[in-house]
PDB file of C-alpha atoms in Angstrom:
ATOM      1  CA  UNK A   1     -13.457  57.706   8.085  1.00 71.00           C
ATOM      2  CA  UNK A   2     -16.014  56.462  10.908  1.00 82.00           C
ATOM      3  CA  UNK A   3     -14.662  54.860  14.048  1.00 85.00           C
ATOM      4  CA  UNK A   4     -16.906  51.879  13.221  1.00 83.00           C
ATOM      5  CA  UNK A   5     -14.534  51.851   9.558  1.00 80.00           C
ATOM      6  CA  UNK A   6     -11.501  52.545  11.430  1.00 80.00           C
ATOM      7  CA  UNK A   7     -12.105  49.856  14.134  1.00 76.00           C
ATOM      8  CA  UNK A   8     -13.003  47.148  11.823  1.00 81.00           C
ATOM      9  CA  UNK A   9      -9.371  48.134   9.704  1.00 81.00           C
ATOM     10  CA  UNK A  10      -7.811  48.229  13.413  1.00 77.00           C
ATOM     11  CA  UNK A  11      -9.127  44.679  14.040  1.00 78.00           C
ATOM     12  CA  UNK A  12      -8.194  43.301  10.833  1.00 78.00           C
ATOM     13  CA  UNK A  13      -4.491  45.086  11.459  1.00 77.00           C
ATOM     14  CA  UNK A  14      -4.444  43.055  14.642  1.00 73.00           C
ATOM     15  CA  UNK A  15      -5.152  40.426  13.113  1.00 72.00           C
ATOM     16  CA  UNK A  16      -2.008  40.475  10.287  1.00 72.00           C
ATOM     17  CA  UNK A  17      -4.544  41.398   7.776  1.00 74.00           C
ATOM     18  CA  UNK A  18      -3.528  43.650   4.987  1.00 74.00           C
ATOM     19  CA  UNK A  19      -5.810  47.286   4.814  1.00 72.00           C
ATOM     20  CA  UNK A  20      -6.244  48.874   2.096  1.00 73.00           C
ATOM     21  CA  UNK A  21      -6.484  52.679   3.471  1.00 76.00           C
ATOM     22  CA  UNK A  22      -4.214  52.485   6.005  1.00 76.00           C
ATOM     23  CA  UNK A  23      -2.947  55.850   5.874  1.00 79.00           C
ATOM     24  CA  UNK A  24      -6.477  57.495   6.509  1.00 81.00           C
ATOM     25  CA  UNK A  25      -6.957  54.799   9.494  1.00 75.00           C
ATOM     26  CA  UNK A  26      -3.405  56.087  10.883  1.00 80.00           C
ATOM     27  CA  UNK A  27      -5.529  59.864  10.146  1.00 83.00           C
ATOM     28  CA  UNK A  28      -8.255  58.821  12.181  1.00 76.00           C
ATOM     29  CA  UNK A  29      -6.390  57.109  15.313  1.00 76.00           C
ATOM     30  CA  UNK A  30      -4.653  60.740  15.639  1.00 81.00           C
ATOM     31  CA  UNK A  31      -7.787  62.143  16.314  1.00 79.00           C
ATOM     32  CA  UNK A  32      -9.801  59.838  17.502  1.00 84.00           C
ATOM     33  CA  UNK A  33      -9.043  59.169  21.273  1.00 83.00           C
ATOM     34  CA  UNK A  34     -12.155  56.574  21.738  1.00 81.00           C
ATOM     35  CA  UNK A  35     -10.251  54.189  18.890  1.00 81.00           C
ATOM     36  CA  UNK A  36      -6.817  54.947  20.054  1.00 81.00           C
ATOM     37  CA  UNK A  37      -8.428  53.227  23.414  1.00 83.00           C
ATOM     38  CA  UNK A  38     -10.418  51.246  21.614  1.00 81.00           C
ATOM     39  CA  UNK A  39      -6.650  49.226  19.831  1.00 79.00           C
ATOM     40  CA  UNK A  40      -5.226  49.236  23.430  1.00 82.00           C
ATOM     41  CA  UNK A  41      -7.965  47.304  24.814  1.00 82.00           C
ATOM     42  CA  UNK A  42      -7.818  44.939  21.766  1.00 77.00           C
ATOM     43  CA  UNK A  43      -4.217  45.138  21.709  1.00 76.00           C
ATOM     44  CA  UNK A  44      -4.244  43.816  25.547  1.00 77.00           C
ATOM     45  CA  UNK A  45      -7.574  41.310  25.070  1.00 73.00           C
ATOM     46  CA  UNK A  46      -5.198  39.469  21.634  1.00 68.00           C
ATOM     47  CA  UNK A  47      -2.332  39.578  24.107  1.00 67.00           C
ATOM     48  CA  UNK A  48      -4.337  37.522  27.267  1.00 67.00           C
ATOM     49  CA  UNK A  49      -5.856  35.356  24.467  1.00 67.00           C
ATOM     50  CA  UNK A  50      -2.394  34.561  22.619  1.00 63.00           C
ATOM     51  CA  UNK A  51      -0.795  33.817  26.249  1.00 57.00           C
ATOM     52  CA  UNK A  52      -4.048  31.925  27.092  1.00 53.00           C
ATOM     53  CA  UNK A  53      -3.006  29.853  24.043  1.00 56.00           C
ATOM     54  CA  UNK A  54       0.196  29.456  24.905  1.00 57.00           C
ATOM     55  CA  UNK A  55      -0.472  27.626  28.527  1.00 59.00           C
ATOM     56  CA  UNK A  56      -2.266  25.182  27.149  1.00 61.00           C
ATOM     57  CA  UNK A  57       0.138  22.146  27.426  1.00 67.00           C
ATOM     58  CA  UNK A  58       1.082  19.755  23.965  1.00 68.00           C
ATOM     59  CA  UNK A  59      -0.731  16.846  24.764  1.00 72.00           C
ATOM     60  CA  UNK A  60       0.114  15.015  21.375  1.00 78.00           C
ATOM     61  CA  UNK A  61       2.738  12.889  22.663  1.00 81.00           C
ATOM     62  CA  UNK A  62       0.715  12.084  26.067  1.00 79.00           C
ATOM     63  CA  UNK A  63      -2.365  10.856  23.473  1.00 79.00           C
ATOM     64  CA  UNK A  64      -0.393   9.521  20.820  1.00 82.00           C
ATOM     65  CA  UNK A  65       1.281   7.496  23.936  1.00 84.00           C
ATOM     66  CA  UNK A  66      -1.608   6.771  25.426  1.00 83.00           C
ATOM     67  CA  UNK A  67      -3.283   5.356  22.825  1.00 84.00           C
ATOM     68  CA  UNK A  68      -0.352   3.288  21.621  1.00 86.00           C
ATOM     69  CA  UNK A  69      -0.270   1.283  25.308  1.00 84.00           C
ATOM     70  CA  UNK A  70      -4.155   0.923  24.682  1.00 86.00           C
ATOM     71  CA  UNK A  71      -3.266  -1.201  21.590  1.00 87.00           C
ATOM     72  CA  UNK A  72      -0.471  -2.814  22.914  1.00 86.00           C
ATOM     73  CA  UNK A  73      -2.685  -4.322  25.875  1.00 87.00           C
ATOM     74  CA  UNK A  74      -5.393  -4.935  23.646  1.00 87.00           C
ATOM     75  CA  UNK A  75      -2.485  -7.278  21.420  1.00 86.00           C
ATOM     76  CA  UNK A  76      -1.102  -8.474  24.561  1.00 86.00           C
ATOM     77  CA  UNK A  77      -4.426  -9.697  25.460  1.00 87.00           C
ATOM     78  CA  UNK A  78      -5.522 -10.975  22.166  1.00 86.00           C
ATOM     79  CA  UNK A  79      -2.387 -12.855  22.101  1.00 85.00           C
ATOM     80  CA  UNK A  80      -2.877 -14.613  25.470  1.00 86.00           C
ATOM     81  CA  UNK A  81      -6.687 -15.784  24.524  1.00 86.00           C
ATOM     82  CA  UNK A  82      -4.934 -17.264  21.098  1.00 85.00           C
ATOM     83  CA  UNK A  83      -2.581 -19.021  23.035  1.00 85.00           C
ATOM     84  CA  UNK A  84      -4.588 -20.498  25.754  1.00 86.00           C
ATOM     85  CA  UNK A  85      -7.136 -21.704  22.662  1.00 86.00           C
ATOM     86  CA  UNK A  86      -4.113 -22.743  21.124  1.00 86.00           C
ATOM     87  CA  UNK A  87      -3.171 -24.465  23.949  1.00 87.00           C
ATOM     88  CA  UNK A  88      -6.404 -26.292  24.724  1.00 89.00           C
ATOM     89  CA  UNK A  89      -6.302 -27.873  21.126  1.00 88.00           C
ATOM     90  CA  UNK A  90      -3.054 -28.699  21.174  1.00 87.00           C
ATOM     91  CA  UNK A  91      -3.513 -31.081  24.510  1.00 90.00           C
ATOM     92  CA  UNK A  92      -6.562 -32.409  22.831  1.00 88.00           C
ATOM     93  CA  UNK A  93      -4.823 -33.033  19.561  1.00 86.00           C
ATOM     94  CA  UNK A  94      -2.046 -34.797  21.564  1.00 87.00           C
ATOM     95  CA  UNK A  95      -4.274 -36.480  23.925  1.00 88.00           C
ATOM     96  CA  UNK A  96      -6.125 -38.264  20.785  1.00 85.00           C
ATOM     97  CA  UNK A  97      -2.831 -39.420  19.211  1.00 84.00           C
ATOM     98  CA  UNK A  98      -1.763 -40.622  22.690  1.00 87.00           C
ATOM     99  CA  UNK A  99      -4.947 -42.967  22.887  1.00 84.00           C
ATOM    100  CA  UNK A 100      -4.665 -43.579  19.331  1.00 80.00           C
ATOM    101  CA  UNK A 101      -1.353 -45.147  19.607  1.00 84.00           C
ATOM    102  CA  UNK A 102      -2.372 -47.337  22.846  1.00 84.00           C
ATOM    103  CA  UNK A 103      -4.654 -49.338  20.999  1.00 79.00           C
ATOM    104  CA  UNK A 104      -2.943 -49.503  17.894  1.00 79.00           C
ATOM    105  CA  UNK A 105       0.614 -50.533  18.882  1.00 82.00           C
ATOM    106  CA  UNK A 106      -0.650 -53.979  20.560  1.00 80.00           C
ATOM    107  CA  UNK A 107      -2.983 -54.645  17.524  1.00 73.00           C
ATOM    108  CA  UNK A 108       0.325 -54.109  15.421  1.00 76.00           C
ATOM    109  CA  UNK A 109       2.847 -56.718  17.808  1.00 78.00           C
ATOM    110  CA  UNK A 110       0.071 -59.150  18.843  1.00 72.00           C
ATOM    111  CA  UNK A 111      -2.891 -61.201  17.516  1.00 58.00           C
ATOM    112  CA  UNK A 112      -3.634 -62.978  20.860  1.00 52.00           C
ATOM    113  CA  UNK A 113      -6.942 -65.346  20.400  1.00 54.00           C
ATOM    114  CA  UNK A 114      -7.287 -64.640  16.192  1.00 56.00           C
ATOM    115  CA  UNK A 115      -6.708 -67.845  14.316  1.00 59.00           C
ATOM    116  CA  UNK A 116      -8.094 -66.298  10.939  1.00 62.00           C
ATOM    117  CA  UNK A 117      -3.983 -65.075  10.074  1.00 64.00           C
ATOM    118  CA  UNK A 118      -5.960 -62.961   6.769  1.00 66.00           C
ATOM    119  CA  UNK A 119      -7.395 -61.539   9.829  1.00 67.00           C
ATOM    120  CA  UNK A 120      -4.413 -60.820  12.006  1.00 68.00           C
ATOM    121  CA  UNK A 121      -2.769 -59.246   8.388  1.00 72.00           C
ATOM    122  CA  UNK A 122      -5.540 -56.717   8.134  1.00 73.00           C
ATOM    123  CA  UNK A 123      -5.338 -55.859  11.718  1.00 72.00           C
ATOM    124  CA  UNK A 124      -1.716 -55.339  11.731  1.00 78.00           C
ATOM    125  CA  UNK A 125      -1.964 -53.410   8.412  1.00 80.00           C
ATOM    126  CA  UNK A 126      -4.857 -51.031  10.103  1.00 78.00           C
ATOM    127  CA  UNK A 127      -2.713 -50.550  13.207  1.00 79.00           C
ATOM    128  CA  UNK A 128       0.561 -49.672  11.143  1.00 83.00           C
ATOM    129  CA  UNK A 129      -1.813 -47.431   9.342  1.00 81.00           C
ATOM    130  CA  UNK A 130      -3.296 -45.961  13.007  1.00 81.00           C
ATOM    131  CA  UNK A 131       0.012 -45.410  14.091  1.00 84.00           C
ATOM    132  CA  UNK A 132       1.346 -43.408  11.319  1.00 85.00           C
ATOM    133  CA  UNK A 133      -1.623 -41.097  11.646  1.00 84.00           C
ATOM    134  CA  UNK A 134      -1.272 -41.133  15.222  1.00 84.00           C
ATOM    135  CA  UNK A 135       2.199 -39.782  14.716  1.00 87.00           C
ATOM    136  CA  UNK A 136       1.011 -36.956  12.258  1.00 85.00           C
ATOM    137  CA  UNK A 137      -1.167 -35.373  14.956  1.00 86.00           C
ATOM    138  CA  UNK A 138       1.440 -35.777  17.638  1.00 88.00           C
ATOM    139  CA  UNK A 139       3.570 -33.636  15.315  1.00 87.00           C
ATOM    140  CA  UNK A 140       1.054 -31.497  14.783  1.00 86.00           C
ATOM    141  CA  UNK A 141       0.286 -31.160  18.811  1.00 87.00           C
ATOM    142  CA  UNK A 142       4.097 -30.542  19.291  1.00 86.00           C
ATOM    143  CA  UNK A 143       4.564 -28.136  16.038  1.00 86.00           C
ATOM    144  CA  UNK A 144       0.957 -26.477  15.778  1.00 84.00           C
ATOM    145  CA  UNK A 145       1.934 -24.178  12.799  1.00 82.00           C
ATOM    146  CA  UNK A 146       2.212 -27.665  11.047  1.00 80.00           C
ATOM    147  CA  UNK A 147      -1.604 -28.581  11.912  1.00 82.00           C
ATOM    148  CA  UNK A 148      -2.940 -26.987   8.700  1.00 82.00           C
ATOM    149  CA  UNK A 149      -1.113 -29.002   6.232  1.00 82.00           C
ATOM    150  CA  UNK A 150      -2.742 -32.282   8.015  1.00 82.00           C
ATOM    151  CA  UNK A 151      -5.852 -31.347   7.946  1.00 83.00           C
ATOM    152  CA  UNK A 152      -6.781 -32.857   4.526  1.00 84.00           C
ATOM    153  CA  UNK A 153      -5.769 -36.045   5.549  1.00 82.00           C
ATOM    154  CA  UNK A 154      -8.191 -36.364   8.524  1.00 82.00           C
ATOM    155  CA  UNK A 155     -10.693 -34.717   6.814  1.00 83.00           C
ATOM    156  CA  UNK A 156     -10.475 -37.278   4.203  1.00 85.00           C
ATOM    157  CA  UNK A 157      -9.821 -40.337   6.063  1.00 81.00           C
ATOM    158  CA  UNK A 158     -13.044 -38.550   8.467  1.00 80.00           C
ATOM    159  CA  UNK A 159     -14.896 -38.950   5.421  1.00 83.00           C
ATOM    160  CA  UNK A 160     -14.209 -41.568   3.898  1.00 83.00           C
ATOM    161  CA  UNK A 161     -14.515 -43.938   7.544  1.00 79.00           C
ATOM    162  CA  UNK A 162     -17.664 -42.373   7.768  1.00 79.00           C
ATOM    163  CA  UNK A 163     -19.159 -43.346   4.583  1.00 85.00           C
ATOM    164  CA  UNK A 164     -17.505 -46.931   4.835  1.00 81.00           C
ATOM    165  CA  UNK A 165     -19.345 -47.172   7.958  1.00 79.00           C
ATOM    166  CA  UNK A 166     -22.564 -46.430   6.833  1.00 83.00           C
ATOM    167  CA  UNK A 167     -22.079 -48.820   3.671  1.00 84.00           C
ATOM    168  CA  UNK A 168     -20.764 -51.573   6.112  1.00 78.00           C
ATOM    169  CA  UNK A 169     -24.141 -50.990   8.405  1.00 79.00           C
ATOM    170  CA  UNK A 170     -26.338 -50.958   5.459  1.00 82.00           C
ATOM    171  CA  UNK A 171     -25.496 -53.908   4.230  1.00 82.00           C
ATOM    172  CA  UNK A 172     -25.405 -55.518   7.311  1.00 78.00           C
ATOM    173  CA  UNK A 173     -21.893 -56.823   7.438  1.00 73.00           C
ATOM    174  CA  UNK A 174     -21.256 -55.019  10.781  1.00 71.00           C
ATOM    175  CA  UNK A 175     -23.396 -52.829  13.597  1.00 70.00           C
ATOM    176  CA  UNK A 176     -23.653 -49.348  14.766  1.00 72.00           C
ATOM    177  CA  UNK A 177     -21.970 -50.090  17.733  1.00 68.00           C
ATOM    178  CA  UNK A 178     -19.086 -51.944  16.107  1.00 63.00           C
ATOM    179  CA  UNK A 179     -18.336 -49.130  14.047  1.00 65.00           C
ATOM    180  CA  UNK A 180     -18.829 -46.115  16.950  1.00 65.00           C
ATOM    181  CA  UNK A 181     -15.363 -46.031  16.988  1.00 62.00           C
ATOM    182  CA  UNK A 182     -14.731 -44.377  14.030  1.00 66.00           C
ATOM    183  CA  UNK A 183     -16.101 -41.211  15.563  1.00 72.00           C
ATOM    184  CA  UNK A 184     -13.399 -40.624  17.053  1.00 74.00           C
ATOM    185  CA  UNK A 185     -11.552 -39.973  13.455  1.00 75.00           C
ATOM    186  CA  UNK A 186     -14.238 -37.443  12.827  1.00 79.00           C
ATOM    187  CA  UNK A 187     -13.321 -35.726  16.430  1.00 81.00           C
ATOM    188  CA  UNK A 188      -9.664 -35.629  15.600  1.00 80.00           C
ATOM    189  CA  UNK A 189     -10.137 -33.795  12.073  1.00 83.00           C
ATOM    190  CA  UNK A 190     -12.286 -31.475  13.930  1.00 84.00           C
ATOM    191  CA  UNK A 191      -9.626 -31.175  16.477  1.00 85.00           C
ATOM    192  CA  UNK A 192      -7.070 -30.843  13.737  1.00 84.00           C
ATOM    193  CA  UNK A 193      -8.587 -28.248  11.923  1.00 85.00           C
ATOM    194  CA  UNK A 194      -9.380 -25.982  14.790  1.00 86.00           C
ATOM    195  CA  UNK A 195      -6.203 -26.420  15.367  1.00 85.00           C
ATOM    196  CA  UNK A 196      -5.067 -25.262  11.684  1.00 83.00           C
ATOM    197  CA  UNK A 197      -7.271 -22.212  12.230  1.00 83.00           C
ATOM    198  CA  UNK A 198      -5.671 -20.602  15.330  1.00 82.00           C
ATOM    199  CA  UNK A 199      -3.103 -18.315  14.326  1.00 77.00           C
ATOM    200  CA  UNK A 200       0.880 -18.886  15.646  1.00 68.00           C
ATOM    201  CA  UNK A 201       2.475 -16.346  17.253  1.00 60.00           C
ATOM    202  CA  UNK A 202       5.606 -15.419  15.522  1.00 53.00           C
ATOM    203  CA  UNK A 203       6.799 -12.632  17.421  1.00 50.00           C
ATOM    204  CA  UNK A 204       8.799 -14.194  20.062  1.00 44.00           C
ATOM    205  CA  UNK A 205      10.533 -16.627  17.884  1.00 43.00           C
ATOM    206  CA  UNK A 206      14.578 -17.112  17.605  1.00 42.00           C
ATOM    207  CA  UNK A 207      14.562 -18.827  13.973  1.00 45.00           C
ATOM    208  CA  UNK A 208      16.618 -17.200  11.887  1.00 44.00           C
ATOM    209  CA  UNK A 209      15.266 -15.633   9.221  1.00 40.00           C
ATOM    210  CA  UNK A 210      16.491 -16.542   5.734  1.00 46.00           C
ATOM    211  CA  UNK A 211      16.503 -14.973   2.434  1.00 42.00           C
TER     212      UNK A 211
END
């Protein structure tokens, strides 16, 4: 056997290979001082290398942990940008009810200076109707998670005050300016449904759970 056969069946030996002519390598090494040198240097460079190995620290956890606080701020922050939109719309949505019912309650107790009384019915009935609505997006401003199952109504009432309008100003039987007011029924179902479309936080809430 060479020393280039016998080093190569050395190596693989090192190496927890199996060899097939083991007993003629074991031949060779007896007589061969160069290989027998040869497997103590290897012998000693596998023994640095496995120790070399063995220093180097388990970092898993410290990644794995590292990369878990990474989410967790990255949640922590998405959650406080949801909340302060949530937040905004929820003023806004309470704000508009608030100014909503102003107007509407003293069209609902009073009919100071209207002597048509077909008149002062429709504007009471309009200003019970106001109110009630009113009342829906307070509840929604107070209980957000609510917001979505309003937001038909406005949209529809929206909608349908909006195409009133434009029938009413057609036809002449009232002005643009008269009828500017129903805007702000289209700015409340916006306000609603932006509202519907910000997701609640759940995490930090105390209601039981049932099944």
């Amino acid at each position: 056997m060479t020393c280039a056969k016998a080093r190569a069946a050395v190596s693989a030996l090192l190496d927890g290979e199996s060899v097939d002519d083991r007993p003629a390598v074991s031949a060779h090494l007896a007589a061969c001082p160069d290989c027998v040198g040869w497997r103590a240097r290897a012998e000693t460079v596998g023994l640095r290398m496995r120790g070399a190995f063995d220093d180097v620290p388990d970092l898993t956890t410290a990644v794995l942990s590292a990369a878990t606080e990474r989410e967790r701020r990255d949640a922590v922050r998405r959650r406080a940008q949801v909340a302060g939109r949530r937040r905004v719309l929820r003023w806004a949505v309470g704000v508009a009810a608030v100014v909503q019912l102003t107007l509407a309650i003293p069209a609902l107790l009073t009919a100071a200076g209207v002597t048509d009384l077909a008149a002062v019915h429709t504007s009471r009935e309009m200003a019970s109707f106001d109110i009630a609505v009113a009342v829906g997006f307070l509840l929604a401003a107070v209980r957000p998670e609510r917001a979505r199952a309003f937001v038909p109504v406005a949209v529809v009432l929206a909608a349908c005050l909006g195409m009133t309008s434009m029938l009413d100003v057609a036809s002449g039987l009232t002005g643009i300016v008269d009828e500017a007011g129903h805007l702000v029924a289209l700015v409340q179902a916006g306000l609603l449904w932006a509202l519907g479309r910000v997701p609640v936080d759940t995490s930090t809430s105390t209601r039981p759970v049932t099944t």
